[in-house]
XYZ file of N, CA and C in Angstrom:
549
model
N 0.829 -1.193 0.000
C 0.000 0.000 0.000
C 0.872 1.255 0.000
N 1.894 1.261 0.760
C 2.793 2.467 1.037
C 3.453 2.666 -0.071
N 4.193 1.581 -1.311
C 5.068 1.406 -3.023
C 3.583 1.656 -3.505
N 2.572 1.495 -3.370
C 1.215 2.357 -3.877
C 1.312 3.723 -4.142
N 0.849 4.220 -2.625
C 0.773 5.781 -2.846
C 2.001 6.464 -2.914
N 3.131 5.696 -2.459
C 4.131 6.715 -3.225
C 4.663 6.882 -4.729
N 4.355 5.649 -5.246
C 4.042 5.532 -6.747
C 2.537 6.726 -7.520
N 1.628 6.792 -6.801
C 1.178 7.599 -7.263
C 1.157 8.906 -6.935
N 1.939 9.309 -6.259
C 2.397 10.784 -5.546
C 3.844 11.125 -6.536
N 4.334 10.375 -6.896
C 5.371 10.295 -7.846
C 4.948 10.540 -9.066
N 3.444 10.013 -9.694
C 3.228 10.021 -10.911
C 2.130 11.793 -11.280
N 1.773 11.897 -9.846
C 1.828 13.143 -10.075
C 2.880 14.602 -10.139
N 3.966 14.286 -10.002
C 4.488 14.884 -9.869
C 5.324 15.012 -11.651
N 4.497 14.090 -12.564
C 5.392 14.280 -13.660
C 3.947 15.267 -14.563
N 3.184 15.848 -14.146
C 2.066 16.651 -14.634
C 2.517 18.286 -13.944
N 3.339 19.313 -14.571
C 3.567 20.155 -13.624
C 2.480 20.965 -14.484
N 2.119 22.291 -13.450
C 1.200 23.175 -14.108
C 1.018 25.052 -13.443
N 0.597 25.536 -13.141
C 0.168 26.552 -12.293
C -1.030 26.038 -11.537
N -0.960 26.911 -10.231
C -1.747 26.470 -9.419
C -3.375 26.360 -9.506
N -3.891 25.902 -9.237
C -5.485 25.560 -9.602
C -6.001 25.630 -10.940
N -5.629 25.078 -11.584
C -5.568 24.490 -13.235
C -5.573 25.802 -14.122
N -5.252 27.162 -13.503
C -4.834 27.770 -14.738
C -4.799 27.153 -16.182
N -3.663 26.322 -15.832
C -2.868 25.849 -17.716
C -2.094 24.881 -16.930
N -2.351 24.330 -17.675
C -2.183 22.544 -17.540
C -1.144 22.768 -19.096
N 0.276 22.657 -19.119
C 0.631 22.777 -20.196
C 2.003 21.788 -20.387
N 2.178 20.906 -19.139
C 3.369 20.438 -19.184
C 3.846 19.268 -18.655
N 4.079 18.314 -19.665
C 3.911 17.118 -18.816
C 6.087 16.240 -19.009
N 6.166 15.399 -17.993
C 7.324 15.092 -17.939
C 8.595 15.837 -18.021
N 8.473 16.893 -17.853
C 9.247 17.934 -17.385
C 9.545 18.773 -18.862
N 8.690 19.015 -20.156
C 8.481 19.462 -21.382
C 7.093 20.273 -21.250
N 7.523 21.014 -21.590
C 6.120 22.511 -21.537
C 5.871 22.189 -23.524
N 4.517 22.672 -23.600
C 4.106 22.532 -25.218
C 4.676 24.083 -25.024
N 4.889 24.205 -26.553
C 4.935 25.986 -27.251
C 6.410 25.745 -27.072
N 7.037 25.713 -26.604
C 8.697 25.987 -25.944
C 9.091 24.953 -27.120
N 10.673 26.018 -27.538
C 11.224 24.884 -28.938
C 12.035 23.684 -28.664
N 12.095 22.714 -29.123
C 12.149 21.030 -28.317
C 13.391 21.531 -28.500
N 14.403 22.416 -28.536
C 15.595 22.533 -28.650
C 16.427 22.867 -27.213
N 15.306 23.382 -26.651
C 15.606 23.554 -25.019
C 15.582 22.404 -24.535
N 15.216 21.090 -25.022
C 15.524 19.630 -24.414
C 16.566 18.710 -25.067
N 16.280 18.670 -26.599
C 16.861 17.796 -27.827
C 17.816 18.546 -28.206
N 18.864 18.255 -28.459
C 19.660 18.840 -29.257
C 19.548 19.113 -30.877
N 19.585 20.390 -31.774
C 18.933 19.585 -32.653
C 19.660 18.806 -33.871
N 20.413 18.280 -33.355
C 20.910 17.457 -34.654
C 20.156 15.806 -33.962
N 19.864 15.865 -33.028
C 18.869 14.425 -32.333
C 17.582 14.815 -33.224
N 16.903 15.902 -33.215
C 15.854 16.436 -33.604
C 15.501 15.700 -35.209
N 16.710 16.422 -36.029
C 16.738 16.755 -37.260
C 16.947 15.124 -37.945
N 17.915 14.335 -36.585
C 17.821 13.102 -37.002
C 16.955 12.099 -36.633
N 15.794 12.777 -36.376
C 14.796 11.513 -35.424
C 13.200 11.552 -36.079
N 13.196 12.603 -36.148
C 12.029 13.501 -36.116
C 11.264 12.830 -38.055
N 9.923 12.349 -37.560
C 9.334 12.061 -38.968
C 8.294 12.582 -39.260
N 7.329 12.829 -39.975
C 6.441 13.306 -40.316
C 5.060 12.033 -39.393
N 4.289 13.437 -38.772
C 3.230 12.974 -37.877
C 2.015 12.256 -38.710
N 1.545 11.026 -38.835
C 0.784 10.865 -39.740
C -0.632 11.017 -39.614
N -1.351 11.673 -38.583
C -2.444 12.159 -38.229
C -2.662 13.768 -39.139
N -1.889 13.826 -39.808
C -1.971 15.589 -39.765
C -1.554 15.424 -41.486
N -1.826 16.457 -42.315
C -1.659 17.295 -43.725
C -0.030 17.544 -43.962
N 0.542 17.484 -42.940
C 1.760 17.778 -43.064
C 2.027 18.675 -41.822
N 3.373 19.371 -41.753
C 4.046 20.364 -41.306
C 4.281 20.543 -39.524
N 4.235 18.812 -39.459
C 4.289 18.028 -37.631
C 4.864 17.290 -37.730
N 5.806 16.669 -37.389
C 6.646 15.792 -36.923
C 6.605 15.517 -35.622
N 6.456 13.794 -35.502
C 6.951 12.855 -34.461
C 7.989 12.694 -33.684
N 8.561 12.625 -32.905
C 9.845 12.523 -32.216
C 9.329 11.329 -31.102
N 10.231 10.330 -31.074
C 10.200 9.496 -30.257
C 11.437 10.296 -29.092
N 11.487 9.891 -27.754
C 11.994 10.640 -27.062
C 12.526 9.756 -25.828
N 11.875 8.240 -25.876
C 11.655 7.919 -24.833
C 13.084 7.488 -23.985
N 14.391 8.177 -24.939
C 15.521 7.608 -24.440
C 16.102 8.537 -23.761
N 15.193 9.558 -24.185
C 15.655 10.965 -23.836
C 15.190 11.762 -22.697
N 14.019 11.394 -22.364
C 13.333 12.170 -21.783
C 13.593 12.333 -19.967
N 14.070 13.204 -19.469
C 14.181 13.005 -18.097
C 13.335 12.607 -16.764
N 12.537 13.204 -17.322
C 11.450 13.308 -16.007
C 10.228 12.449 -16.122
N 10.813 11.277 -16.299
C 9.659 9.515 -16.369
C 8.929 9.708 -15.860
N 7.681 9.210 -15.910
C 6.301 8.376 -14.999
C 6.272 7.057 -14.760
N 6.368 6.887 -13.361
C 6.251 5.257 -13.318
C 4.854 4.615 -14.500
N 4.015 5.282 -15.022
C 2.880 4.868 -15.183
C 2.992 5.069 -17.451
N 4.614 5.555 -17.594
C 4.809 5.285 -18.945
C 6.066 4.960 -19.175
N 6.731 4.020 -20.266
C 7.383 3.735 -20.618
C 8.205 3.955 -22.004
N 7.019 4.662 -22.770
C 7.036 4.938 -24.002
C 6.639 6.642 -24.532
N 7.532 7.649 -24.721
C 7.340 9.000 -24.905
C 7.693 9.267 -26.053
N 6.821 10.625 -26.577
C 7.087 11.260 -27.816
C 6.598 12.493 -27.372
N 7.085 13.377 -28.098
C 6.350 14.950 -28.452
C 6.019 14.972 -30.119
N 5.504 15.852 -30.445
C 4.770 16.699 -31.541
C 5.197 17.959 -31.652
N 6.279 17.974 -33.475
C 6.924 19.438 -33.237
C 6.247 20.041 -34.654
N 6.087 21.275 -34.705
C 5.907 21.713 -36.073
C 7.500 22.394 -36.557
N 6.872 22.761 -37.905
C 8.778 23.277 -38.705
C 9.438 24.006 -38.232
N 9.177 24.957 -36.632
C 9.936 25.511 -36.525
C 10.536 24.218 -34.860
N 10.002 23.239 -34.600
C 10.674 22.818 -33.313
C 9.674 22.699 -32.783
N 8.925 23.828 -32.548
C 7.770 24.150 -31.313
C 7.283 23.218 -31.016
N 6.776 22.489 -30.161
C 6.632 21.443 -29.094
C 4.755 21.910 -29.107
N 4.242 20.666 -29.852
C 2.642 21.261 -29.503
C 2.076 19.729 -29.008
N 2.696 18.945 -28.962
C 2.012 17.613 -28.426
C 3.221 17.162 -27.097
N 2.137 16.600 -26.254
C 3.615 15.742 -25.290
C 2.633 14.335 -25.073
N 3.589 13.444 -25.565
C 2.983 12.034 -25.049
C 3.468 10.597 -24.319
N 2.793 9.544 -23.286
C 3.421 8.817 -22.486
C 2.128 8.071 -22.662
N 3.005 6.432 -22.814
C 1.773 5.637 -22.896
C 3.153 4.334 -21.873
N 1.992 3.191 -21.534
C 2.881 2.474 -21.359
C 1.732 0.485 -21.292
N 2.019 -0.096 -21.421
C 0.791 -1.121 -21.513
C 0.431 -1.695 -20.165
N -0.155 -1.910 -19.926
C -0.323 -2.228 -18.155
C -1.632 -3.977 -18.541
N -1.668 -4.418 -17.281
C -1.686 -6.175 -17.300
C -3.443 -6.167 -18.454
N -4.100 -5.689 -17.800
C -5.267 -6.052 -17.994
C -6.142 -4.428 -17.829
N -7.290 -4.143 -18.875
C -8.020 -3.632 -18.626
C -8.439 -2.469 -17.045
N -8.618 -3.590 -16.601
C -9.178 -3.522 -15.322
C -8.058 -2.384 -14.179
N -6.794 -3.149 -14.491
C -5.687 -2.406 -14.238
C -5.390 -0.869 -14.567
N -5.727 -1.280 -16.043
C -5.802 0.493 -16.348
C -6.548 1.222 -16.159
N -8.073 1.089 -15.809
C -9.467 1.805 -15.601
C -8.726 2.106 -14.158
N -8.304 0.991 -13.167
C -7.798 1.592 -12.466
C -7.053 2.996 -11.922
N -5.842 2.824 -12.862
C -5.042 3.801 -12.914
C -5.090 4.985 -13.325
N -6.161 5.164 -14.246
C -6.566 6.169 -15.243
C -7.645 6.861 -14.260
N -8.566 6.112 -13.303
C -9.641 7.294 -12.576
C -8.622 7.250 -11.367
N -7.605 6.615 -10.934
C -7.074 7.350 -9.352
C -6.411 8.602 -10.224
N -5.338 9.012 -11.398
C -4.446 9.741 -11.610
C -5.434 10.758 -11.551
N -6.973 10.756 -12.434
C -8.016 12.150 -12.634
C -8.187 12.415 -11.279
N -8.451 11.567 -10.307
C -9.119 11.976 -9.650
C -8.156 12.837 -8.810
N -6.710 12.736 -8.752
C -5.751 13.145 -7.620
C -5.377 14.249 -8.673
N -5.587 14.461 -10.073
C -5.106 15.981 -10.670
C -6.448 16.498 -10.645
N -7.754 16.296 -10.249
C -8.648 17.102 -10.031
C -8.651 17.949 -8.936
N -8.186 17.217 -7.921
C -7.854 17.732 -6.618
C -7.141 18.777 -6.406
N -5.901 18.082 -7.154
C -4.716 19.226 -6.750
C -4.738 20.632 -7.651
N -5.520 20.196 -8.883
C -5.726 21.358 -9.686
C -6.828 22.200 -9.980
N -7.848 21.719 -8.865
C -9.188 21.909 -8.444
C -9.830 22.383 -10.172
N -9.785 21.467 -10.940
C -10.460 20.897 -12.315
C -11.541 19.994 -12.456
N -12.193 19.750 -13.799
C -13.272 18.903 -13.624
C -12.910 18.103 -15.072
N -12.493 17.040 -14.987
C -12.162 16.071 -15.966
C -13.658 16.023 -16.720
N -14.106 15.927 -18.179
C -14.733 15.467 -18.765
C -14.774 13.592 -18.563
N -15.926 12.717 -19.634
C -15.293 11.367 -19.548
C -15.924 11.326 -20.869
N -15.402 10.309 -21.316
C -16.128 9.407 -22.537
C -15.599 8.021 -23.042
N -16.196 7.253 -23.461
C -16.102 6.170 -24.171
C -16.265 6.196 -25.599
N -15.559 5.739 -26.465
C -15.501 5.637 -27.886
C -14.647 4.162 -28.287
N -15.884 3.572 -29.501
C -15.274 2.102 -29.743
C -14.981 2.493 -31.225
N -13.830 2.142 -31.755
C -13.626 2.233 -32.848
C -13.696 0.408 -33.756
N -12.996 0.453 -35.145
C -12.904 -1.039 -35.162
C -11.629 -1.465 -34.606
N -10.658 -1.671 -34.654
C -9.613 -2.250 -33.877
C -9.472 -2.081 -32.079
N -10.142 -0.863 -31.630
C -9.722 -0.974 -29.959
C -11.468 0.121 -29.788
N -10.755 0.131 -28.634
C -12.056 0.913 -27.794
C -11.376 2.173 -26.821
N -11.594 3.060 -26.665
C -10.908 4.148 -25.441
C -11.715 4.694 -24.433
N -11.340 4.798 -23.249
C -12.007 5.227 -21.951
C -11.233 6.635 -21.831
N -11.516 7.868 -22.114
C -11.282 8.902 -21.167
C -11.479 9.323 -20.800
N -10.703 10.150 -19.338
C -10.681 11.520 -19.380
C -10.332 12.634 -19.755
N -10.806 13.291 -20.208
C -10.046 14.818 -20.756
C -10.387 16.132 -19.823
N -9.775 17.533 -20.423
C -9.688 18.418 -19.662
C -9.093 19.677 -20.881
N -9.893 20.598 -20.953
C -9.334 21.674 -22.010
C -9.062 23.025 -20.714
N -7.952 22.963 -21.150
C -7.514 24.361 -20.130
C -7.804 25.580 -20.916
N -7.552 26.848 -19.876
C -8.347 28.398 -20.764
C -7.344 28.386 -21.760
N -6.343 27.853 -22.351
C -5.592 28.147 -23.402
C -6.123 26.602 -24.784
N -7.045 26.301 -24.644
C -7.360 25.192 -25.218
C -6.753 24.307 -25.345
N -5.629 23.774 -24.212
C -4.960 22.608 -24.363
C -5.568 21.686 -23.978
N -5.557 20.680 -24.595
C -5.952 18.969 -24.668
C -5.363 17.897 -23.780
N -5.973 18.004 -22.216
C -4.990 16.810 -21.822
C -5.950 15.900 -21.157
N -5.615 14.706 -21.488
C -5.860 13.066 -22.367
C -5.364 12.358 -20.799
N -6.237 11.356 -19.778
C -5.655 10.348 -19.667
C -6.603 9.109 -20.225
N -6.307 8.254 -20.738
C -6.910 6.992 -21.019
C -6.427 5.541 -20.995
N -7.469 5.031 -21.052
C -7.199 3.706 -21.408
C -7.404 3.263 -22.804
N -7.203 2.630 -23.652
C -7.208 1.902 -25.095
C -7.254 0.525 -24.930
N -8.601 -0.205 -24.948
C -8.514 -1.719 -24.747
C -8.656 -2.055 -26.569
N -7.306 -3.043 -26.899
C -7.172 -3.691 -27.998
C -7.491 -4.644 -28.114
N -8.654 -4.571 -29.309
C -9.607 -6.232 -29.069
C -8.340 -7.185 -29.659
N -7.947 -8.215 -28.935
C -7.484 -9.496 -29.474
C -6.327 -9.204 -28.415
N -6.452 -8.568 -27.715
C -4.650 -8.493 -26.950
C -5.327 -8.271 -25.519
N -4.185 -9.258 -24.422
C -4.761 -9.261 -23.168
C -4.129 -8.215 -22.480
N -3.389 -6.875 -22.942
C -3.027 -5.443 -22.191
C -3.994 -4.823 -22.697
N -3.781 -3.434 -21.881
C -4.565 -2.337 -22.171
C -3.336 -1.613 -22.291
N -3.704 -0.208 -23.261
C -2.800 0.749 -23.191
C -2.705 1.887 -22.256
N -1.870 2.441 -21.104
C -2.507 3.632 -20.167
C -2.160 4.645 -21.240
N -2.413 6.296 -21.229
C -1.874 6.968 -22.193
C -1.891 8.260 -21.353
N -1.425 9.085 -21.739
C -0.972 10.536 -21.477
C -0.982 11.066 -22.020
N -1.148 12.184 -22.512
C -0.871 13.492 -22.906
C -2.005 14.938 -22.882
N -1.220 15.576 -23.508
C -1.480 17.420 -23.628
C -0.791 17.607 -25.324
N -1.735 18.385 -25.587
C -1.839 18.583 -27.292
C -2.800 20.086 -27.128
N -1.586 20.486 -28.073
C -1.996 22.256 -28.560
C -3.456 22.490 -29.298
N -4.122 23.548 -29.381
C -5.150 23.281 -30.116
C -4.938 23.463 -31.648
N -3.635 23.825 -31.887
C -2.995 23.905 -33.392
C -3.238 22.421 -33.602
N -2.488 21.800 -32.901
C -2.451 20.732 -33.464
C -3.537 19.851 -33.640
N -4.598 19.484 -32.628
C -5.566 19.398 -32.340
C -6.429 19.556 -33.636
N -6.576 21.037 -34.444
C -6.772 21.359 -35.382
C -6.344 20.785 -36.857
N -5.534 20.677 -36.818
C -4.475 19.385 -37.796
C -4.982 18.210 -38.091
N -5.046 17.716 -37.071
C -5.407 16.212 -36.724
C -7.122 16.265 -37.099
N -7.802 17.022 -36.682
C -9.354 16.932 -37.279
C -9.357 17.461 -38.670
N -8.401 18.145 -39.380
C -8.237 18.567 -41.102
C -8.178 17.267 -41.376
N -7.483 16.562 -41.031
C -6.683 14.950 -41.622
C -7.732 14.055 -41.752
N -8.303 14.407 -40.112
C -10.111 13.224 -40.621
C -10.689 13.463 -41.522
N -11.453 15.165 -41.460
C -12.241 15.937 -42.389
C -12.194 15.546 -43.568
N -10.576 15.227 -43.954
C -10.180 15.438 -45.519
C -10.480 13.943 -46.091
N -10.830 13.190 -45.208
C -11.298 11.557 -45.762
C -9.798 10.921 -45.849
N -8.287 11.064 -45.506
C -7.466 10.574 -46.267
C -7.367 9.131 -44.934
């Protein structure tokens, strides 16, 4: 119980923000807007970095997860979202956890302990697509940032995915052109 809550007192601590949910803008020790150059060097950047395939163009992927300092026990796997100039408009942490059940877990204690501390009100929803299904919560801060915890249950596989992130509303914007456009 005690490798419990200090595991999850730990995993809050990789969500930094201003006090009482102002702006929720920064997760694993990476603020969105700020150029990934203040973390990546950019010849890591220039050599890593691929085109985001949710989007029309002009976003790039960065896997990070070798890079990134400020872990969550609760991900294993990180990326950000840069546009052409660097700028940092996505931050993301996923990691697969045993079963379902496990992650519904994990996903309403983390809302419920950043509701608290950031005296916020998580949205929820369910959406089944054809390959998986997703449980979240979300949360749009006064700057329209997007931050995501969920679960992703993949039909045919006995994990669930936990997930993380905060996404700009640029980008955000991108990513619904890409649906819009049928491609």
């Amino acid at each position: 119980m005690k490798k419990l809550l200090i595991t999850l007192l730990l995993s809050l601590s990789i969500i930094s923000s201003s006090s009482y949910g102002e702006e929720l803008n920064s997760l694993f020790g990476i603020n969105l807007y700020e150029n990934a150059e203040k973390y990546f060097s950019s010849n890591f950047i220039d050599s890593n970095k691929i085109d985001r395939v949710e989007t029309l163009g002009g976003f790039y992927a960065l896997n990070i997860t070798n890079k990134v300092k400020n872990k969550s026990p609760y991900a294993n796997y990180y990326d950000i979202t840069i546009d052409g100039n660097n700028i940092v408009h996505d931050i993301y942490g996923s990691s697969e956890l045993i079963d379902l059940e496990k992650c519904q877990d994990v996903r309403e204690k983390l809302t419920s302990d950043l509701e608290a501390k950031n005296q916020i009100e998580f949205g929820y929803f369910e959406e089944p697509y054809l390959e998986f299904k997703t449980y979240s919560n979300y949360y749009y801060s006064n700057e329209d940032n997007y931050l995501s915890i969920q679960c992703k249950e993949i039909y045919g596989e006995s994990y669930a995915l936990l997930q993380i992130y905060i996404t700009s509303p640029v980008l955000g914007d991108a990513i619904d052109d890409y649906y819009e456009s049928g491609l």
